[in-house]
GROMACS .gro file of C-alpha atoms in nm:
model
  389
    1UNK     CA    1   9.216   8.262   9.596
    2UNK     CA    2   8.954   8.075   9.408
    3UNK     CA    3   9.009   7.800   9.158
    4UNK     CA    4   9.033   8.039   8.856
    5UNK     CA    5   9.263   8.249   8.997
    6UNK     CA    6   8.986   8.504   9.122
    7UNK     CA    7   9.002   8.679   9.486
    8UNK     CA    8   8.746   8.604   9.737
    9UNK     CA    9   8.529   8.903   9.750
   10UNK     CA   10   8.415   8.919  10.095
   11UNK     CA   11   8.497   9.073  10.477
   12UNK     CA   12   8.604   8.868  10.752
   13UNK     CA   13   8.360   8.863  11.057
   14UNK     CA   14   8.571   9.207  11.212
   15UNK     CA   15   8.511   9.365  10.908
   16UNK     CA   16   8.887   9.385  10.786
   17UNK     CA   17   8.986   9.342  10.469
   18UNK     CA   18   9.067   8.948  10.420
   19UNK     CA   19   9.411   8.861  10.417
   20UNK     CA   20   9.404   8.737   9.999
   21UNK     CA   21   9.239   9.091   9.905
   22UNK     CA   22   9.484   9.242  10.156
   23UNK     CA   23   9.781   9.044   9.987
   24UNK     CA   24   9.664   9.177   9.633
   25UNK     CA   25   9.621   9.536   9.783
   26UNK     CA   26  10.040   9.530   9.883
   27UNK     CA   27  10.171   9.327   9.581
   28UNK     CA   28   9.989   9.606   9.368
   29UNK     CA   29  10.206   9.855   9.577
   30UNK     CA   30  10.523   9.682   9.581
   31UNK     CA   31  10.499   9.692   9.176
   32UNK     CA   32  10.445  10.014   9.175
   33UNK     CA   33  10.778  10.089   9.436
   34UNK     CA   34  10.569  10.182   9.712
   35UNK     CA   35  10.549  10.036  10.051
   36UNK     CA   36  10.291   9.786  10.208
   37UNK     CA   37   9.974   9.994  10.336
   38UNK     CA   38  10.057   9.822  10.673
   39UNK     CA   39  10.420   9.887  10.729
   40UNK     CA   40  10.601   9.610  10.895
   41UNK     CA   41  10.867   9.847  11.092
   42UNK     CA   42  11.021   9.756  11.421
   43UNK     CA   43  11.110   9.986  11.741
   44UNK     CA   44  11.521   9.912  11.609
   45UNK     CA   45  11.426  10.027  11.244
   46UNK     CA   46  11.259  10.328  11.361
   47UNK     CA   47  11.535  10.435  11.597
   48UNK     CA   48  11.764  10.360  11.281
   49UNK     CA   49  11.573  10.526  10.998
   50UNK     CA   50  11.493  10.838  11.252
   51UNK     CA   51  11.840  10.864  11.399
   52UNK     CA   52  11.987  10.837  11.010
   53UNK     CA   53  11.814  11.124  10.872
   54UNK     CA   54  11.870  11.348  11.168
   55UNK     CA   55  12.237  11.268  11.192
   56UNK     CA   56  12.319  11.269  10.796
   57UNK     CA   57  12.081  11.590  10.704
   58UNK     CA   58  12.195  11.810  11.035
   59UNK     CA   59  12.518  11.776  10.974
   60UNK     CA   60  12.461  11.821  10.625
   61UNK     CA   61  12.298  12.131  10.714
   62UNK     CA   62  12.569  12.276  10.983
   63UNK     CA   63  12.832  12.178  10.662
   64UNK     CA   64  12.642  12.393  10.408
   65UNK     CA   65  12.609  12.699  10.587
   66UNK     CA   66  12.976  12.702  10.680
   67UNK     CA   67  13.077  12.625  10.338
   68UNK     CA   68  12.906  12.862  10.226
   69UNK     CA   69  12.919  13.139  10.517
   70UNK     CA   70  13.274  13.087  10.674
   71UNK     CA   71  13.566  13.334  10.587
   72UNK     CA   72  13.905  13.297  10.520
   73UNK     CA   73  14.222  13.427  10.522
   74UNK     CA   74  14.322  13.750  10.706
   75UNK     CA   75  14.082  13.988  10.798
   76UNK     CA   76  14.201  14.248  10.517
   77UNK     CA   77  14.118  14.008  10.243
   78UNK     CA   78  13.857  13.716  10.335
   79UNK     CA   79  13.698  13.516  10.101
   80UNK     CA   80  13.395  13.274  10.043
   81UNK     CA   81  13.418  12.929   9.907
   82UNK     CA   82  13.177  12.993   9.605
   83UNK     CA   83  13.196  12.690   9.409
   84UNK     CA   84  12.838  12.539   9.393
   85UNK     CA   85  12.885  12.289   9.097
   86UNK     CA   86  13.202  12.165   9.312
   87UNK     CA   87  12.951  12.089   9.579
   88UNK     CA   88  12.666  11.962   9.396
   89UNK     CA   89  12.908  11.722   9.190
   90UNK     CA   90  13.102  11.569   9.485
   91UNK     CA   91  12.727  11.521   9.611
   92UNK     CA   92  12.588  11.377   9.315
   93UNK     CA   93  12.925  11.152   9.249
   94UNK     CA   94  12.886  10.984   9.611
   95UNK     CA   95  12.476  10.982   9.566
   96UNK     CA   96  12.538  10.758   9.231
   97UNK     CA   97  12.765  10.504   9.407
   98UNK     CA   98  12.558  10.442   9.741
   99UNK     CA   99  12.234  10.447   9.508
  100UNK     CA  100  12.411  10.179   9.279
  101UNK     CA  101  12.525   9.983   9.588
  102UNK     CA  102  12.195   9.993   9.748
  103UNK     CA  103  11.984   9.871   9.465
  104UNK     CA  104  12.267   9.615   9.373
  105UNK     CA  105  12.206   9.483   9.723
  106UNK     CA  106  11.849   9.436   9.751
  107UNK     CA  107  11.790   9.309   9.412
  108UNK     CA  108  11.676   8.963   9.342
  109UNK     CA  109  11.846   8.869   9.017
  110UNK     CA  110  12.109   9.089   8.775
  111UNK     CA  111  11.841   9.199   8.565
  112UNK     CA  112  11.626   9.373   8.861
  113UNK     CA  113  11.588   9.710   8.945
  114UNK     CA  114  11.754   9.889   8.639
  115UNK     CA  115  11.870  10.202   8.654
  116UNK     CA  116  11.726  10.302   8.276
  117UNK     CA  117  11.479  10.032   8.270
  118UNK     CA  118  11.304  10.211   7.899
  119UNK     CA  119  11.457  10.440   7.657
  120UNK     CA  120  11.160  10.626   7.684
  121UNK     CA  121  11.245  10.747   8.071
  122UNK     CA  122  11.581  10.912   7.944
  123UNK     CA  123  11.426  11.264   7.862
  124UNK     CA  124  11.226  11.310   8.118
  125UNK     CA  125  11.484  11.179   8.399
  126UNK     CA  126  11.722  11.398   8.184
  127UNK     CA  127  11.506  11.733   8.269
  128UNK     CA  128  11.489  11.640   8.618
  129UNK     CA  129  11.874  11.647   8.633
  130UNK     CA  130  11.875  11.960   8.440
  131UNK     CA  131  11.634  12.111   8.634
  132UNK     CA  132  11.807  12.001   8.970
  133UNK     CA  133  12.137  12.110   8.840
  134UNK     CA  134  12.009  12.479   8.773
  135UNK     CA  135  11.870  12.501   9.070
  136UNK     CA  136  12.137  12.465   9.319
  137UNK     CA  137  12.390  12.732   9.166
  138UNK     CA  138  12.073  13.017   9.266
  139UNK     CA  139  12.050  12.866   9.553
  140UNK     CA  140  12.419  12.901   9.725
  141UNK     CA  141  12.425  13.270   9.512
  142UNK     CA  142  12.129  13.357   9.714
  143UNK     CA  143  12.312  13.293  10.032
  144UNK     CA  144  12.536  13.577   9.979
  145UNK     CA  145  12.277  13.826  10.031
  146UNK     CA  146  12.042  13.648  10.261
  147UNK     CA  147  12.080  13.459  10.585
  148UNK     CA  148  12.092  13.124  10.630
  149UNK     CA  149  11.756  13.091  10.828
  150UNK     CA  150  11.564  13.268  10.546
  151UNK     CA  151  11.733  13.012  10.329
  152UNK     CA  152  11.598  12.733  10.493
  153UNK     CA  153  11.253  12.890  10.557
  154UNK     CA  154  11.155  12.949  10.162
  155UNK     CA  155  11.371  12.612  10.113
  156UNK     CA  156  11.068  12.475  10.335
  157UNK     CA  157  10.809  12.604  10.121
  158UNK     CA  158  10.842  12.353   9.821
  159UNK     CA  159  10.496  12.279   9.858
  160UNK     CA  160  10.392  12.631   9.699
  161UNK     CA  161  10.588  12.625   9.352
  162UNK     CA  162  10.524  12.235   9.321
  163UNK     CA  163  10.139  12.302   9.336
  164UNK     CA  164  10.179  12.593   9.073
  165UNK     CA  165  10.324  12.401   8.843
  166UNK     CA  166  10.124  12.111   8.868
  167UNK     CA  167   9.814  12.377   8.820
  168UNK     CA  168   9.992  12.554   8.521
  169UNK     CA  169  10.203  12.222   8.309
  170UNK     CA  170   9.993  11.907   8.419
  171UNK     CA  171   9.621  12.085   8.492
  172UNK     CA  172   9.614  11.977   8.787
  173UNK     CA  173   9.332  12.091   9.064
  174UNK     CA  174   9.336  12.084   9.388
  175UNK     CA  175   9.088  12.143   9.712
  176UNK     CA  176   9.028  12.500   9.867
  177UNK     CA  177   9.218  12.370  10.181
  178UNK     CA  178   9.558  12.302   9.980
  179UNK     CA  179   9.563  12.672   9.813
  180UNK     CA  180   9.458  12.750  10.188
  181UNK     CA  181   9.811  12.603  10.296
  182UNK     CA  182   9.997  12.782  10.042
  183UNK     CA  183   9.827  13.134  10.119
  184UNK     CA  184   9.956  13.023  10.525
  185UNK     CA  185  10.279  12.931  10.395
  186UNK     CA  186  10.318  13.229  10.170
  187UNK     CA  187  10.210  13.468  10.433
  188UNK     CA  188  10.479  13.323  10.680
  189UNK     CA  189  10.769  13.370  10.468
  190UNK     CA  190  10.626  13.745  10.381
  191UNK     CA  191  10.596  13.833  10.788
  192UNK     CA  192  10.910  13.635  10.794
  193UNK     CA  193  11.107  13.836  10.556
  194UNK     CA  194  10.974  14.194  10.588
  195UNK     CA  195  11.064  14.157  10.964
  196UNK     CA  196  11.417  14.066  10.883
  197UNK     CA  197  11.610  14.323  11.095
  198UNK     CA  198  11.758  14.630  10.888
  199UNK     CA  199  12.115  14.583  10.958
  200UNK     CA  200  12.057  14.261  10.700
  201UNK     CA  201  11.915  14.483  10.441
  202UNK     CA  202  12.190  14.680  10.218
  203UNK     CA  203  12.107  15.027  10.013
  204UNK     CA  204  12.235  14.893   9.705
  205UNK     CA  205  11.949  14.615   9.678
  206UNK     CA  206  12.160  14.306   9.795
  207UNK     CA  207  11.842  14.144   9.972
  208UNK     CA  208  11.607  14.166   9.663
  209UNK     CA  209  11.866  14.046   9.472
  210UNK     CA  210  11.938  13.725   9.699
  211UNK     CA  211  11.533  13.695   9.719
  212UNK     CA  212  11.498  13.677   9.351
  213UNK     CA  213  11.818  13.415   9.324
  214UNK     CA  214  11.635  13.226   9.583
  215UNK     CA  215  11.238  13.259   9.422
  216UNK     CA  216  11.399  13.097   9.093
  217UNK     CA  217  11.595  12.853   9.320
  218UNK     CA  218  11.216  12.764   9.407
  219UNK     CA  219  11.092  12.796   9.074
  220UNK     CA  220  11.363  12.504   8.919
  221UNK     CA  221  11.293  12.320   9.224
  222UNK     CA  222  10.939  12.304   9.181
  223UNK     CA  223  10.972  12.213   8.815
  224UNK     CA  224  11.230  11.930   8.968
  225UNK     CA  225  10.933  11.793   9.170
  226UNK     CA  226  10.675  11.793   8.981
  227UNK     CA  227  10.849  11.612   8.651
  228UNK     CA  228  10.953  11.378   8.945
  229UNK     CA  229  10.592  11.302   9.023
  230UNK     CA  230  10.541  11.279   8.681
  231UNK     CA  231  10.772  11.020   8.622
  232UNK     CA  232  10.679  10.835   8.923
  233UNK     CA  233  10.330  10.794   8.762
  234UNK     CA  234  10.391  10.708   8.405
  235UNK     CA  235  10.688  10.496   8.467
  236UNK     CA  236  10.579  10.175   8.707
  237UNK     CA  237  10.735   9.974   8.825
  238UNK     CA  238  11.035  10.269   8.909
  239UNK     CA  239  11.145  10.250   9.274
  240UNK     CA  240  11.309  10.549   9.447
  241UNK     CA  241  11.638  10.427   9.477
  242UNK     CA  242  11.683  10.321   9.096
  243UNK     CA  243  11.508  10.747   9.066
  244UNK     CA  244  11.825  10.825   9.264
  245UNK     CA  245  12.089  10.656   9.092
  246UNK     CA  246  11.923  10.731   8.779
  247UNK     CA  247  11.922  11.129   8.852
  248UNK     CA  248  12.255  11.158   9.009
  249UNK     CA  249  12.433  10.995   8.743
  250UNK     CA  250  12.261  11.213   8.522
  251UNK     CA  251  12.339  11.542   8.717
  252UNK     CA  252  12.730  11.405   8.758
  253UNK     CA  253  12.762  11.405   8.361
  254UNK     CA  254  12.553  11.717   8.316
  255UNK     CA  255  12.794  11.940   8.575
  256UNK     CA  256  13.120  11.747   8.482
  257UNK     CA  257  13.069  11.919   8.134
  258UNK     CA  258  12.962  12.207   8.276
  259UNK     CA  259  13.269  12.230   8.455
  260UNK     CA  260  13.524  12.099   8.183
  261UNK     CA  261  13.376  12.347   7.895
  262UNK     CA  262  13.332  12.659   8.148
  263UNK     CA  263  13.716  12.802   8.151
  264UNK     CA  264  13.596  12.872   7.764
  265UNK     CA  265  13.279  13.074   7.873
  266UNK     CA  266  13.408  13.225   8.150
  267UNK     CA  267  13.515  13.563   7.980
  268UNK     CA  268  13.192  13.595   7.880
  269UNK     CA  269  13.042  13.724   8.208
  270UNK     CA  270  12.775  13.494   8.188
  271UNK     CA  271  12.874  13.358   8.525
  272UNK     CA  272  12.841  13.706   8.697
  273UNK     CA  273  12.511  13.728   8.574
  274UNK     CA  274  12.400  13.401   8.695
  275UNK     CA  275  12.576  13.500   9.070
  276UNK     CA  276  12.855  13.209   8.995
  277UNK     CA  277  13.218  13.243   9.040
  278UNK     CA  278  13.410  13.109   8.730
  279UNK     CA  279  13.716  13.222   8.871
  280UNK     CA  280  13.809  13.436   8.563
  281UNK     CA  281  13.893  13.199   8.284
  282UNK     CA  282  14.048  12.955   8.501
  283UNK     CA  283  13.679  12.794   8.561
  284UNK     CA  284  13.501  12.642   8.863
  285UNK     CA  285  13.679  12.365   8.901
  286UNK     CA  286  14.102  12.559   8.846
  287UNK     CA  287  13.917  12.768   9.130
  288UNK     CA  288  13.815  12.506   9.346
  289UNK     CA  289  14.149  12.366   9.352
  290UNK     CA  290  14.277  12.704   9.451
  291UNK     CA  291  14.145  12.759   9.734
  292UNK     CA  292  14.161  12.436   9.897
  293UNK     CA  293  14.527  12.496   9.857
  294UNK     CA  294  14.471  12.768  10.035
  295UNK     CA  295  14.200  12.674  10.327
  296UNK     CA  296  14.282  12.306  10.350
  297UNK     CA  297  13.994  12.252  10.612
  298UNK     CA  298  13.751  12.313  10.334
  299UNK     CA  299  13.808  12.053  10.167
  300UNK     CA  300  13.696  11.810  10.459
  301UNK     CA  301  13.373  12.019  10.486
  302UNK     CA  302  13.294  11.999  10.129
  303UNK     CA  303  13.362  11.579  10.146
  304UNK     CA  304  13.182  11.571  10.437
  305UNK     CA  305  12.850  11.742  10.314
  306UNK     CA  306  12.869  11.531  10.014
  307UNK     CA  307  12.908  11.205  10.209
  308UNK     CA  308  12.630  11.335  10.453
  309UNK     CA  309  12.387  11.458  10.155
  310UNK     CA  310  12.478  11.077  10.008
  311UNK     CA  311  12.389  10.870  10.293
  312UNK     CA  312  12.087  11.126  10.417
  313UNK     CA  313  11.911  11.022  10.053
  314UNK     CA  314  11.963  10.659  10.127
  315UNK     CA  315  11.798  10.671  10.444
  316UNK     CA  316  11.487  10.889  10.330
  317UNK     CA  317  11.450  10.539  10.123
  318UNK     CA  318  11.476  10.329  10.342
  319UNK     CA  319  11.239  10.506  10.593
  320UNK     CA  320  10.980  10.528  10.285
  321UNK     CA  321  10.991  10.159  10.215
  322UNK     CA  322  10.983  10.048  10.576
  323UNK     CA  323  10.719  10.299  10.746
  324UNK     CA  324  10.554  10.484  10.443
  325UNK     CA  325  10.508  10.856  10.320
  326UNK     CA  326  10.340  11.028  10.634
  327UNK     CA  327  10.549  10.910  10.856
  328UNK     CA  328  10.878  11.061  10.645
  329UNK     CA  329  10.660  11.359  10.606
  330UNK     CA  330  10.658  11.418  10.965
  331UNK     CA  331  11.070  11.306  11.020
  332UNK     CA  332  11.104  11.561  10.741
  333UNK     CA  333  10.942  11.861  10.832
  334UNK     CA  334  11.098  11.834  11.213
  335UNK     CA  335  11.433  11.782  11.060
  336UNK     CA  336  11.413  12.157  10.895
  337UNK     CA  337  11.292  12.280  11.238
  338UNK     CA  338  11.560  12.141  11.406
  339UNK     CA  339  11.804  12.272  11.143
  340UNK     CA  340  11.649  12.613  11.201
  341UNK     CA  341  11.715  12.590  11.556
  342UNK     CA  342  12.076  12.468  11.597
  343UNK     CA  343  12.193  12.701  11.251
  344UNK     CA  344  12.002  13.010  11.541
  345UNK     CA  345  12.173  12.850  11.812
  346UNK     CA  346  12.533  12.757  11.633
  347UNK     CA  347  12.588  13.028  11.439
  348UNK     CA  348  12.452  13.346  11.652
  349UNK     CA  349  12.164  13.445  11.448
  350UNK     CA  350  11.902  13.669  11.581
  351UNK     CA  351  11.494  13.681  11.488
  352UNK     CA  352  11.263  13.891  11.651
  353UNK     CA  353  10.902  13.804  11.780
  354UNK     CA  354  10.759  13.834  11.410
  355UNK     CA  355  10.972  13.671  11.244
  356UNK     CA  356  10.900  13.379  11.486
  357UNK     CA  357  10.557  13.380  11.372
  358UNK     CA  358  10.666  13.399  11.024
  359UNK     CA  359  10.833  13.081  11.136
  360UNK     CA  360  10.459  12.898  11.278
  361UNK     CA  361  10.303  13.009  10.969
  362UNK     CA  362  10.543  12.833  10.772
  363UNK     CA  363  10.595  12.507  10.955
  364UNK     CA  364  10.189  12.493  11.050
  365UNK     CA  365  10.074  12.495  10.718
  366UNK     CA  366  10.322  12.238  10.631
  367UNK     CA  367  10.183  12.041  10.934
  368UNK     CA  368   9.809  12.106  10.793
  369UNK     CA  369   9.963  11.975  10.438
  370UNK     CA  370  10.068  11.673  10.605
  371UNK     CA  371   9.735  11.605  10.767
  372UNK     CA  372   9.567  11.698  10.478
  373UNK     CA  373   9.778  11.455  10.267
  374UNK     CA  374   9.732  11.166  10.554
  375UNK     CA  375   9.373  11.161  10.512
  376UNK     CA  376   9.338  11.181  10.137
  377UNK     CA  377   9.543  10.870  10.119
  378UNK     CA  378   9.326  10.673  10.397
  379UNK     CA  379   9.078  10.772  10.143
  380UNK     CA  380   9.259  10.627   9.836
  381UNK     CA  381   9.293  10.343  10.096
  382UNK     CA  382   8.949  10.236  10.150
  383UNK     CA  383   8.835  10.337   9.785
  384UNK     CA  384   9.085  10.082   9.697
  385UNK     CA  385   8.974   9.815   9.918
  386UNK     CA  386   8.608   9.825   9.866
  387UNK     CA  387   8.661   9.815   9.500
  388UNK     CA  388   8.804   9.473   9.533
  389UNK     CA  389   8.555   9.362   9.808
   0.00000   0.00000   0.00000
């Protein structure tokens, strides 16, 4: 650093970046909640972040399906637990406290790391919540006319209504090779699902139906990530966990009403509509109750996702801060694999030969998005650092 506070532009004899531009580069980063260019990781934190994810958003994933798939009660009269906003609020409710206990944590002072740090941040945050909140309910009503593996296939495939809506709300462009990815990815889940064996498939429409719960599933979703993104860039300095205690918080208050004011909409049929159970015009929450008098055992799944959902979040941070985007990228997308796999292997499903391909479409063109995305940001890098050479 020179006298007047200016940075040394020059390369060291290797030709690295000198440490003071260097310093600069990750300070710049670090305001903006991002992690160091280098990241600093150990062998212990990897095995920790790695092992965290897997564990929290397997189980998480073994949870929801048999939440959502299991039957109970005698043979002659099973039911379903089909309480979504239950879920999503237990989830949410733990999600707000570990957020809040994490950023209380690692803060430096009281006044760090707010969780509404402008008034101006409210509406948009707000939207994500709302966004995120619709979404779900489409999601578990989709599961009672497709299988879980589909489920988690198109769940995969945020990529293609994220870039859409970046296209259609923000303008957004993008290289050839990124609408090449989607076309893959689209393709997949198309072999994928017109391959789907026809025992699956009912005559009254049931499988359209649960694909068109799940495409606006998708839809909300994308709009979820891309306001996200949107946030991310107008509002810096906002780190991901304040994002998360921020949006859960949010999403606890929007389905708490939601569940408090629905025993006086429920006649309506609204619910129906939507593919929600409002339990008649006791409401979601009367019917919740209900049945977990009834099947005790759920109610230890339904904690147990929530926790697990909670604690998976908190670790997707912590991996982000420590070893950076790619690498979570990579943790991610072999986390869905392997919660195809065991939900084939744990719960009996069958696919045939295309439908595996359906499958490699899918996950390859998410691995070509990842490489894709690696090298544009080694680009950004070394923009970056000749700028301030």
């Amino acid at each position: 650093m020179a006298v007047n506070g200016s940075v040394h532009k020059r390369k060291t004899s290797n030709g690295h970046v000198p440490e003071p531009v260097q310093i600069v580069i990750d300070e710049s980063r670090r305001e903006a909640g991002m992690p160091d260019s280098k990241p600093q990781g150990s062998l212990t934190q990897l095995v920790i972040c790695v092992s965290g994810i897997y564990a929290a958003f397997l189980t998480w994933g073994i949870l929801q399906e048999r939440i959502t798939t299991t039957q109970h009660g005698p043979p002659s009269a099973p039911e379903v637990f089909r309480y979504p906003l239950i879920i999503n609020t237990m989830q949410s409710i733990f999600a707000t406290l570990l957020a809040y206990v994490y950023n209380a944590i690692t803060r430096s002072s009281y006044t760090d790391k707010p969780i509404f740090p402008s008034r101006a941040i409210i509406s948009p945050l707000c939207l994500v919540a709302l966004t995120s909140a619709l979404a779900s309910p489409f999601g578990y009503a989709s599961l009672a006319h497709v299988d879980y593996i589909t489920f988690i296939l198109a769940k995969s495939c945020k990529l293609v209504p994220v870039m859409g809506l970046h296209v259609v709300l923000y303008g957004k462009r993008y290289p050839w090779q990124k609408y090449a990815v989607v076309a893959l990815v689209t393709l997949g889940v198309a072999v994928f699902t017109l391959h789907q064996p026809s025992k699956k498939k009912s005559s009254n429409g049931n499988s359209v139906y649960g694909l068109t719960l799940l495409g606006i599933n998708l839809i909300f979703d994308g709009l979820t990530n891309s306001t996200q993104d949107h946030v991310n860039a107008k509002f810096r300095p906002y780190s991901g966990p304040q994002m998360m205690c921020a949006l859960n918080l949010l999403q606890t208050i929007l389905t708490g009403t939601w569940l408090v004011i629905a025993p006086y909409i429920a006649l309506t049929g609204i619910g129906h509509y939507l593919g929600m159970d409002l339990a008649g015009a006791e409401g979601e929450w009367a019917g919740a109750v209900a049945f977990v008098g009834r099947h005790p055992s759920v109610a230890y799944d339904v904690l147990g996702f929530a926790v697990c959902g909670a604690v998976g979040q908190l670790f997707i941070f912590y991996t982000l801060s420590v070893f950076g985007s790619l690498f979570l990228v990579t943790v991610t997308v072999t986390r869905k694999m392997l919660t195809m796999i065991i939900s084939v292997l744990w719960f009996g499903h069958r696919l045939s030969a295309m439908q595996w391909v359906g499958v490699g479409c899918v996950f390859g063109g998410i691995a070509i998005e990842a490489e894709l995305g690696k090298r544009e940001k080694a680009a950004r890098e070394r923009a970056k650092r000749k700028k301030l050479t």
